[in-house]
Short mmCIF file of C-alpha atoms in Angstrom, two decimals:
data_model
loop_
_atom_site.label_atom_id
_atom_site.label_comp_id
_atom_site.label_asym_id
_atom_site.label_seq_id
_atom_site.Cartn_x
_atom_site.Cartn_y
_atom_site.Cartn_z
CA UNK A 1 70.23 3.46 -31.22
CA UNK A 2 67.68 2.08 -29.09
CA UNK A 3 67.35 -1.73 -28.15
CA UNK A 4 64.54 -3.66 -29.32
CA UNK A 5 63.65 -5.99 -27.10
CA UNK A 6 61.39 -9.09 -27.55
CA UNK A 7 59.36 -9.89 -24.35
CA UNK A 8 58.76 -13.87 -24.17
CA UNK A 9 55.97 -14.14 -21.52
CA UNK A 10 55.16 -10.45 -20.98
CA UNK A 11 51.73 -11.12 -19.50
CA UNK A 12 53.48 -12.78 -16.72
CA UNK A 13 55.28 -11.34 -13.52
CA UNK A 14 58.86 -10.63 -15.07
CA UNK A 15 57.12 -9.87 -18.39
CA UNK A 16 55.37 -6.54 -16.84
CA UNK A 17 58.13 -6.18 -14.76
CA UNK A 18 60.40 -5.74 -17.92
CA UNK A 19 57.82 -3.45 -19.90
CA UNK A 20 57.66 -0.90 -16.24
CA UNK A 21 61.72 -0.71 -16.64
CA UNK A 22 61.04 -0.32 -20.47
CA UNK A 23 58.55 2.58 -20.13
CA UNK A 24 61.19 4.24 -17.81
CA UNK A 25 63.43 4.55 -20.24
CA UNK A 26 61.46 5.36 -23.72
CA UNK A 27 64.88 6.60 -24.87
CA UNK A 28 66.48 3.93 -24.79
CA UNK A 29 64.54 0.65 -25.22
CA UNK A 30 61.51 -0.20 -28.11
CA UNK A 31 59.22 -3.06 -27.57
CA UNK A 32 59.84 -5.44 -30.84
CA UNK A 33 57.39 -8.32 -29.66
CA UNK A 34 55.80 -9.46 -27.20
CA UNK A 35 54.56 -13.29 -26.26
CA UNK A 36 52.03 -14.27 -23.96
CA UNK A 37 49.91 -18.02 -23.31
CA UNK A 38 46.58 -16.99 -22.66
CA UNK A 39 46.15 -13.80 -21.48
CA UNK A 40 44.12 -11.85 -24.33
CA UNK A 41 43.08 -8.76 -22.57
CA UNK A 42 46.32 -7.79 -20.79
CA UNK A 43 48.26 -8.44 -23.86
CA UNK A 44 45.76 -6.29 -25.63
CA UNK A 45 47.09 -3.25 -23.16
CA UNK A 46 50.21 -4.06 -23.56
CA UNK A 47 49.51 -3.37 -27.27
CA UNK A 48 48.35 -0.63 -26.85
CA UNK A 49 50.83 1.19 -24.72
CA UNK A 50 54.21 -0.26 -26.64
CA UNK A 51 52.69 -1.15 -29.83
CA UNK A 52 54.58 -3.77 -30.84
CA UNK A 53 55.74 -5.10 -34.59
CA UNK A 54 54.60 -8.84 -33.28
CA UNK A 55 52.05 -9.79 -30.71
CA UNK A 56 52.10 -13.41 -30.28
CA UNK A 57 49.87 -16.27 -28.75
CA UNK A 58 50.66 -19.61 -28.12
CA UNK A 59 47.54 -21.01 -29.19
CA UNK A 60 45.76 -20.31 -32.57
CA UNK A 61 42.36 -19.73 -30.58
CA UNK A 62 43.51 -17.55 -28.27
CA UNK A 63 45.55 -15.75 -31.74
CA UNK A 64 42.35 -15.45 -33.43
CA UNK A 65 40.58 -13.30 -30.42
CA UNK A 66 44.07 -11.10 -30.31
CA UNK A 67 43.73 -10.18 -33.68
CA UNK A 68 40.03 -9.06 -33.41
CA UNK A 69 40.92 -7.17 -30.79
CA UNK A 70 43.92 -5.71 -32.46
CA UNK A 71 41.98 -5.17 -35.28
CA UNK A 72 38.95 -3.78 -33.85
CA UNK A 73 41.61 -1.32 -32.22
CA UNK A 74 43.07 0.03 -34.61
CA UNK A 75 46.68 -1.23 -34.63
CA UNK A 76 48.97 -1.88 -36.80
CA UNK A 77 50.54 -4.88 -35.21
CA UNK A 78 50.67 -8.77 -36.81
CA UNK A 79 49.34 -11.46 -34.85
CA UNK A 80 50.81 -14.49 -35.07
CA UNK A 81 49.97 -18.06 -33.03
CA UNK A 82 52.27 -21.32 -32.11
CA UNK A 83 55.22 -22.41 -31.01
CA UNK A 84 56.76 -21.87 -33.46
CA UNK A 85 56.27 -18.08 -34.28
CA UNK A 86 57.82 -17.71 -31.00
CA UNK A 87 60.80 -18.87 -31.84
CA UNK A 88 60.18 -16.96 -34.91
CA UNK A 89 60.62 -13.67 -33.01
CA UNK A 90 62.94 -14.72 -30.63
CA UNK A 91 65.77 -15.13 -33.34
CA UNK A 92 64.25 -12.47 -35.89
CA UNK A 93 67.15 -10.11 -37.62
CA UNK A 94 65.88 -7.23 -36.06
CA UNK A 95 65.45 -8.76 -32.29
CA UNK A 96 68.11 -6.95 -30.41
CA UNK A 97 67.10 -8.55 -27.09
CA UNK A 98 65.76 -11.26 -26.04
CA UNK A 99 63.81 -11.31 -22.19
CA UNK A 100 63.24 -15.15 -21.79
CA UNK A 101 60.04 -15.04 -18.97
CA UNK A 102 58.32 -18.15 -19.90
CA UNK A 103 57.92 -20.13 -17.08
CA UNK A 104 59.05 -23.95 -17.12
CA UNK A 105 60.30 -25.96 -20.18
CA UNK A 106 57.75 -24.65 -22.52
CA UNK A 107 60.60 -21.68 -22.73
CA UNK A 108 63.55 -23.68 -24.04
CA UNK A 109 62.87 -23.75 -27.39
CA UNK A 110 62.95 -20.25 -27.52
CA UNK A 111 65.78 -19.75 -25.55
CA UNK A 112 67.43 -22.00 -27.80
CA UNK A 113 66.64 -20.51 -30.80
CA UNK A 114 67.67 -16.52 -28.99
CA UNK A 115 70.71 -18.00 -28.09
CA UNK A 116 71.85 -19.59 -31.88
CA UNK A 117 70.51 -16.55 -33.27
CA UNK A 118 73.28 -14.71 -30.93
CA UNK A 119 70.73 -12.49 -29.28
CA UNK A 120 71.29 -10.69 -25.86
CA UNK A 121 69.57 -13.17 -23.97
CA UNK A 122 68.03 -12.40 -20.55
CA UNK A 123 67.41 -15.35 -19.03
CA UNK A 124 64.49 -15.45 -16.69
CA UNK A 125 63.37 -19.28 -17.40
CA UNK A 126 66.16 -21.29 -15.07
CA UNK A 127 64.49 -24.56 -16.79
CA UNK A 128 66.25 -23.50 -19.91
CA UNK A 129 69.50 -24.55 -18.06
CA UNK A 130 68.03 -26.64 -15.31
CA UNK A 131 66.45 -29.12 -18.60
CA UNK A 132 69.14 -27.98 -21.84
CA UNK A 133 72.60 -27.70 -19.42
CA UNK A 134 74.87 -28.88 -21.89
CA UNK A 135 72.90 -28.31 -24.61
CA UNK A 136 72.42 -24.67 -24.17
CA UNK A 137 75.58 -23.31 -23.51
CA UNK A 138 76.79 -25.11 -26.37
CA UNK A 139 73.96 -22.89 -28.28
CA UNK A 140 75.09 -20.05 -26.38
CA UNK A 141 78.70 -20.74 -27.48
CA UNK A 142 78.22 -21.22 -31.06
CA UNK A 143 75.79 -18.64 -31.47
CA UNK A 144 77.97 -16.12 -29.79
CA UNK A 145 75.03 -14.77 -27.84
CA UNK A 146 75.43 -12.89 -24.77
CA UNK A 147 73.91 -14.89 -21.67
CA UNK A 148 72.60 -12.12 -18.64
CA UNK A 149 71.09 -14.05 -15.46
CA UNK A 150 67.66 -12.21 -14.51
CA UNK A 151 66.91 -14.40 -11.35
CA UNK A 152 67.50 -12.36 -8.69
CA UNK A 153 70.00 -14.79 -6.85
CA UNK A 154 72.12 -15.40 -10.20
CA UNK A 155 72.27 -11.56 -11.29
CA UNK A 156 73.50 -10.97 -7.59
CA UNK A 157 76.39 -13.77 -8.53
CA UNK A 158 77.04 -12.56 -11.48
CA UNK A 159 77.18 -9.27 -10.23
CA UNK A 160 79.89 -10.34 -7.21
CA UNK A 161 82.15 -12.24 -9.49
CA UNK A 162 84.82 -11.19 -11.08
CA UNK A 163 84.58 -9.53 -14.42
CA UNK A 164 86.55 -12.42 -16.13
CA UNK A 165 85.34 -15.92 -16.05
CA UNK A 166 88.94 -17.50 -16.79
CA UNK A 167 89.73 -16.33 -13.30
CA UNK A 168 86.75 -17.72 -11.21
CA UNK A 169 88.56 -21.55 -10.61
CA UNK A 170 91.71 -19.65 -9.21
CA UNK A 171 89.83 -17.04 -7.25
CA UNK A 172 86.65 -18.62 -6.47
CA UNK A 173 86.02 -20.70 -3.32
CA UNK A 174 82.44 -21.07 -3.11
CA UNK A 175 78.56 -19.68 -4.57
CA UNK A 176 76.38 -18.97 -1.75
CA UNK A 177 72.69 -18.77 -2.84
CA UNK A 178 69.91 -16.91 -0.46
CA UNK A 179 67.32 -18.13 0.24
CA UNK A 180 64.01 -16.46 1.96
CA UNK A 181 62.68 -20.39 3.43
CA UNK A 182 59.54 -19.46 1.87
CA UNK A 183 56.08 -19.03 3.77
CA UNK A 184 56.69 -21.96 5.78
CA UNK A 185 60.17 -21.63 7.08
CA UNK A 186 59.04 -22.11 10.68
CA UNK A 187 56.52 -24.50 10.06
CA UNK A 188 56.40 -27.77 11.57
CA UNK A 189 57.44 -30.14 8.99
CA UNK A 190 54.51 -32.81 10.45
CA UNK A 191 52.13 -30.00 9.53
CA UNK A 192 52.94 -29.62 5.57
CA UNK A 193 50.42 -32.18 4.64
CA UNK A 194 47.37 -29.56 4.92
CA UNK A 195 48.98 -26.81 3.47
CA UNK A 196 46.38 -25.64 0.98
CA UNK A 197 47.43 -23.65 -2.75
CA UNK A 198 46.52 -20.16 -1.58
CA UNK A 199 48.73 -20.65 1.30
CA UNK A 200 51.97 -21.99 -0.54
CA UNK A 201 51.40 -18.84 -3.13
CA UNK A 202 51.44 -16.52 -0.17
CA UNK A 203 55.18 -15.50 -0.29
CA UNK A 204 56.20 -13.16 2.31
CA UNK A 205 58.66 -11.03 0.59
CA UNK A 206 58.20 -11.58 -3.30
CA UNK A 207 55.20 -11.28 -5.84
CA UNK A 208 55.56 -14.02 -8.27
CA UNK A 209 53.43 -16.30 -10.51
CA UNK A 210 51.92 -19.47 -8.79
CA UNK A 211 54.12 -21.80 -10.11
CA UNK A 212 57.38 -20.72 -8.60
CA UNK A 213 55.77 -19.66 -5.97
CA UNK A 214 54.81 -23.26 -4.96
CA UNK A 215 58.34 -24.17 -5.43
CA UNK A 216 59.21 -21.36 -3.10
CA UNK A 217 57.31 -22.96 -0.64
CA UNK A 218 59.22 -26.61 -1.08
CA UNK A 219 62.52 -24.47 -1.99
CA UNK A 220 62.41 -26.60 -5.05
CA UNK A 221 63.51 -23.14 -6.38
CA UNK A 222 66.32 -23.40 -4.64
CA UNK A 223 67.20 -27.12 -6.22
CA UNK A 224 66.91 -25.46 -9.57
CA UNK A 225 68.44 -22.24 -8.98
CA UNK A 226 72.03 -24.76 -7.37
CA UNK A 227 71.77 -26.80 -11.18
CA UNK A 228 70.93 -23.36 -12.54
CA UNK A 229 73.93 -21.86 -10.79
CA UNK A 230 76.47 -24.58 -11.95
CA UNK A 231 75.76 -24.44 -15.62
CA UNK A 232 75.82 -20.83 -15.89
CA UNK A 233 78.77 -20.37 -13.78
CA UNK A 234 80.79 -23.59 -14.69
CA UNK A 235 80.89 -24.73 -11.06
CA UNK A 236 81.29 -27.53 -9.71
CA UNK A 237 78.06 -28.42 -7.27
CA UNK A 238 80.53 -28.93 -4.18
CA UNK A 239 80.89 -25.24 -4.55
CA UNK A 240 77.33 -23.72 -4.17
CA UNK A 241 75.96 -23.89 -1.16
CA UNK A 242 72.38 -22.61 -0.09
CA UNK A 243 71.75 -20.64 2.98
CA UNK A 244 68.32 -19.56 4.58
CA UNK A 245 68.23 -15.54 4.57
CA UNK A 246 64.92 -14.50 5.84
CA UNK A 247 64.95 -10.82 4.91
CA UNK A 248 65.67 -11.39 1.34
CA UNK A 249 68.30 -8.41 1.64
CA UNK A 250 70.95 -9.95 0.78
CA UNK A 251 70.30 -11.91 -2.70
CA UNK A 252 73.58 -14.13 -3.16
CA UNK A 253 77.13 -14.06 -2.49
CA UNK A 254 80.71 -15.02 -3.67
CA UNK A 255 83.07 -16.35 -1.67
CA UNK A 256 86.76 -15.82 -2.36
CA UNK A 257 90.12 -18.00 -2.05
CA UNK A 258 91.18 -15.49 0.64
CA UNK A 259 87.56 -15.82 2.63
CA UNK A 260 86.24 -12.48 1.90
CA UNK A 261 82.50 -12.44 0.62
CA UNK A 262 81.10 -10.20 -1.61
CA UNK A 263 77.47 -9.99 -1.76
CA UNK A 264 74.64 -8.17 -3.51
CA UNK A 265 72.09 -6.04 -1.82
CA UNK A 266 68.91 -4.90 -2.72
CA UNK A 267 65.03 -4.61 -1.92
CA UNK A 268 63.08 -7.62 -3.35
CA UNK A 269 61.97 -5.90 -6.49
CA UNK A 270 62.91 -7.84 -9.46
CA UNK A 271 63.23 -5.04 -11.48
CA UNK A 272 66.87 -4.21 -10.24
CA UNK A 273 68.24 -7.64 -11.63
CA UNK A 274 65.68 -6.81 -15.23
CA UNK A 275 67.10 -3.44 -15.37
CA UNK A 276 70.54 -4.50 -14.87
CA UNK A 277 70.58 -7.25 -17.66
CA UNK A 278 68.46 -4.33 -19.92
CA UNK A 279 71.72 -1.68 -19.56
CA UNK A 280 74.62 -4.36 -18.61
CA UNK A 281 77.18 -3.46 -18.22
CA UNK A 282 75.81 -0.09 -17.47
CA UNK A 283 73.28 0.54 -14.97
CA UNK A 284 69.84 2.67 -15.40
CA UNK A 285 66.88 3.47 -12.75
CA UNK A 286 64.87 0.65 -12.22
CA UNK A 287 61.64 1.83 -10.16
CA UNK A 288 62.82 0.14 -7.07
CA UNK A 289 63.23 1.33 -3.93
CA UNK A 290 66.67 1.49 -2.49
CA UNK A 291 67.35 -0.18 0.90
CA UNK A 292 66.99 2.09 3.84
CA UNK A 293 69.73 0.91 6.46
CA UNK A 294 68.28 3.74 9.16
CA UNK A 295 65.39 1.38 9.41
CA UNK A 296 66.48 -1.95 8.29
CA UNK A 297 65.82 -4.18 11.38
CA UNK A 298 68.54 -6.72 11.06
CA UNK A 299 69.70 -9.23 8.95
CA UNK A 300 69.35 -13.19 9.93
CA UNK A 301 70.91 -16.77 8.62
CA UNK A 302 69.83 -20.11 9.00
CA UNK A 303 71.80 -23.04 8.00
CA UNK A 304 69.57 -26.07 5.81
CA UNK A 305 71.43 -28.03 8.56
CA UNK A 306 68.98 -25.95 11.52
CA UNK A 307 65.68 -26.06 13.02
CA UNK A 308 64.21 -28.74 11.02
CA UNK A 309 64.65 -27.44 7.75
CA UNK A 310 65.96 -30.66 6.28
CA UNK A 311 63.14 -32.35 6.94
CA UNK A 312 60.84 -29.41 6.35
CA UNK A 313 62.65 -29.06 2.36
CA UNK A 314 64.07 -32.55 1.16
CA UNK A 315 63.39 -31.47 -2.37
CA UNK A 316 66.61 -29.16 -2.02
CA UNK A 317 69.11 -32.12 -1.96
CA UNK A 318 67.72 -33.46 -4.70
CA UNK A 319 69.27 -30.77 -7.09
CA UNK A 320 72.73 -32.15 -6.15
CA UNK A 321 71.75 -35.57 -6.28
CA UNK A 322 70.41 -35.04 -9.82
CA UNK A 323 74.17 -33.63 -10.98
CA UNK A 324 75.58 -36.53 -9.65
CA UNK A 325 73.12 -38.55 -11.94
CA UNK A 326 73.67 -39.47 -15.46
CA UNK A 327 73.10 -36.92 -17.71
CA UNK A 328 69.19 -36.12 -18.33
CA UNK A 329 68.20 -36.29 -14.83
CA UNK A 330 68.24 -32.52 -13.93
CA UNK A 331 65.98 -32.21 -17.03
CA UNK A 332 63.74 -35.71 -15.89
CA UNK A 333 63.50 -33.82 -12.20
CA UNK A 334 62.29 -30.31 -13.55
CA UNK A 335 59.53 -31.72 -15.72
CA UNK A 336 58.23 -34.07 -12.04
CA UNK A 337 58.29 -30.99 -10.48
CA UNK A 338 56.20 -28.60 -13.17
CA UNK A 339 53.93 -31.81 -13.03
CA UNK A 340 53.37 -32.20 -9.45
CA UNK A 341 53.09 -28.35 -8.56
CA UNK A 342 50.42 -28.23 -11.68
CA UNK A 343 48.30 -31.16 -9.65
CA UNK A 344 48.86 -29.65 -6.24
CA UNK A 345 47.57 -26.12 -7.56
CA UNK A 346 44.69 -28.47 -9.41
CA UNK A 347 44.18 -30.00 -5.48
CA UNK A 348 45.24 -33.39 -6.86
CA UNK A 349 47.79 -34.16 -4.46
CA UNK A 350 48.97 -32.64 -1.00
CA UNK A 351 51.53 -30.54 -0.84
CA UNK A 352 54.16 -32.93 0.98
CA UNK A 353 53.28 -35.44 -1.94
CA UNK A 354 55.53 -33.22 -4.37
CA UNK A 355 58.76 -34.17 -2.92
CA UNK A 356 57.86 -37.76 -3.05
CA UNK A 357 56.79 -37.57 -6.85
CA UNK A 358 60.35 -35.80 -7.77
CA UNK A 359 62.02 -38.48 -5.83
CA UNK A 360 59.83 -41.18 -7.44
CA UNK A 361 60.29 -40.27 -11.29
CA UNK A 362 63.96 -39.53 -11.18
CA UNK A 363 64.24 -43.33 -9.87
CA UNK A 364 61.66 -44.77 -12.38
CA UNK A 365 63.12 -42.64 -15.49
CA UNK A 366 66.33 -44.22 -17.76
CA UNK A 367 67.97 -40.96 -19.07
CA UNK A 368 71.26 -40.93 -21.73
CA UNK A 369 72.75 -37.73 -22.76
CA UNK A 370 70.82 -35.65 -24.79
CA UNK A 371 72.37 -34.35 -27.24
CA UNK A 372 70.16 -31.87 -29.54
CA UNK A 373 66.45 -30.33 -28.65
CA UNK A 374 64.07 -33.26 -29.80
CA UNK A 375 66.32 -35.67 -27.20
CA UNK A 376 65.30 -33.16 -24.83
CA UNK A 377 62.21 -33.15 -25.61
CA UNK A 378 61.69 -36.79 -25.60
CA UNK A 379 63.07 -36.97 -21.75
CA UNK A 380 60.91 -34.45 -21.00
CA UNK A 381 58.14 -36.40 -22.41
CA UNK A 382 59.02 -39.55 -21.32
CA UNK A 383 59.64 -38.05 -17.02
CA UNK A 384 56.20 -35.88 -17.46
CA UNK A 385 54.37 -39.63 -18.24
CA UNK A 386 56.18 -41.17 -14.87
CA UNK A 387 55.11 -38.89 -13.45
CA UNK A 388 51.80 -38.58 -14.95
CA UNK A 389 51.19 -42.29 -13.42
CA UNK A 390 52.77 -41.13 -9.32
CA UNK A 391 50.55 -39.22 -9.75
CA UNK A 392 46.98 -41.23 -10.42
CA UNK A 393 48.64 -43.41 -8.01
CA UNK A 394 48.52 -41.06 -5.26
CA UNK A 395 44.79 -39.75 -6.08
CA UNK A 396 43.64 -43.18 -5.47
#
């Protein structure tokens, strides 16, 4: 029987990632719905290539043009708008699969509702964990869903670890996430200030949406991908550790109690880690191109000790200074973040000027432990609005 899979965010770059592994594979996988902000004409294709049961918008104006178009098409596919029809479809009885691609916390209420419905979640949105932690795996738990990692550094851990999780505190030393140290890894930290937008999106080994691609830049990734890293994987933060990789060959590694390391290899194509959680636990073509060691030139690491690169990334250290924190402030530092990358890309602020507006609202914002979505919610509210005022500050 094939999978039907629900695509939340498919106009986006791990949406149309997931539909190319789809197409591959006709066989095998169906496209159930698909979700998308505000991009009417490439959700239109996508319509009419998979054709869909649900095509959904986030907004009711940008609904209303879908439709016409969907109408004016031909198709037999409902339209729906909102919120909340997304977490309509994410949990719907005949959602086999859920690919969780939209970007920041705007995703978690879909995740949520995938993971209580016990769907196959894959989980491309880190802020789902980085801003729910606790909350989430307890969904996950009680919903009996099936949690896959699509980030390409946590599907390399999970697929280095052993295959049962009661054994990773005995045989576990250490996570080691990779990172690339973005387009600026050699840059002198003095410097940052002028960095403009186009040049923070210009990664040098990935294609990815702006947003993330910013936080590439200030490897406040990175921060998100260690909170990421210890929810998903139970582990203590003491025991994931980050480590510049400039190649991006190697995505992640697992160290073991007797030193060995086992690591996960791969071109930076993230549709190896999209068709892995697709087939898990089997594995299926995924379009990419397999590594080449005849011509691979070498392989290069870089501790965040070296070179600067404390200085040139202090947003990383925040992600274990947030764990240490009272509960709420991993969720109180994502929502800073997704507000000062939005008014950096806006040219609100300078780039260096995000790092000091994280630092900034996770002093000025009183978290207690959330407990259900709407407390969530309500921190995330309440950290956006401190930030919100850094913010005007720093225009001025």
């Amino acid at each position: 029987m094939k999978q039907r899979v629900t695509v939340l965010g498919s106009t986006g770059s791990i949406g149309t990632n997931t539909l190319d592994v789809m197409a591959r594979h006709p066989d095998r996988f169906e496209v159930f719905a698909l979700t998308a902000a505000t991009r009417v004409d490439l959700m239109l294709q996508q319509c009419v290539q998979f054709k869909p049961r649900f095509a959904v918008m986030a907004s009711a104006p940008h609904g209303r043009e879908l439709a016409q178009k969907i109408k004016a098409n031909g198709l037999a596919i409902e339209v729906l708008s909102g919120p909340d029809a997304i977490k309509l479809i994410a949990s719907h009885e005949l959602t086999d699969t859920v690919m969780a691609a939209i970007v920041g916390a705007a995703g978690l209420a879909s995740c949520l509702a995938a993971a209580r419905a016990g769907k196959r979640l894959l989980l491309a949105n880190k802020e789902a964990l980085v801003v729910g932690g606790d909350v989430f795996m307890r969904a996950v738990r009680e919903g009996g869903a099936t949690l896959l990692p699509i980030d390409s550094e946590h599907s390399a851990i999970f697929q280095s670890l052993p295959e049962d999780p009661a054994s990773w505190p005995q045989r576990v030393e250490k996570i080691i996430l990779t990172s690339s140290g973005g387009p600026f890894r050699t840059r002198e930290p003095a410097t940052l200030a002028g960095v403009t937008p186009d040049e923070a999106c210009a990664h040098p080994n990935w294609v990815m949406g702006r947003k993330i691609s910013v936080d590439s830049a200030t490897m406040m990734n990175k921060a998100l991908e260690v909170i990421e890293a210890r929810y998903l994987f139970d582990m203590p933060a003491q025991q994931i550790e980050v480590v510049i990789h400039p190649q991006s060959v190697i995505h992640s590694m697992v160290q073991y109690r007797d030193a060995s390391i086992v690591a996960q290899l791969g071109t930076p194509d993230m549709r190896v880690p999209i068709a892995y959680g697709l087939a898990w636990p089997e594995r299926i073509a995924s379009g990419a191109q397999a590594l080449d060691f005849r011509t691979l030139s070498g392989m290069t690491f870089e501790s965040f000790e070296t070179q600067g690169h404390r200085d040139r990334f202090p947003g990383l250290q925040l992600a274990w200074e947030a764990l240490r924190a009272p509960a709420g402030a991993c969720a109180t530092l994502n929502a800073a973040n997704e507000v000062a990358v939005a008014a950096f890309l806006d040219k609100r602020i300078r780039f260096d000027q995000i790092h000091h507006i994280n630092l900034e609202t996770l002093q000025a914002v009183t978290t207690s432990v959330p407990q259900t979505l709407d407390d969530l919610l309500a921190l995330d509210a309440r950290a956006r609005a401190a930030a919100q005022r850094v913010v005007a500050r720093m225009e001025t």
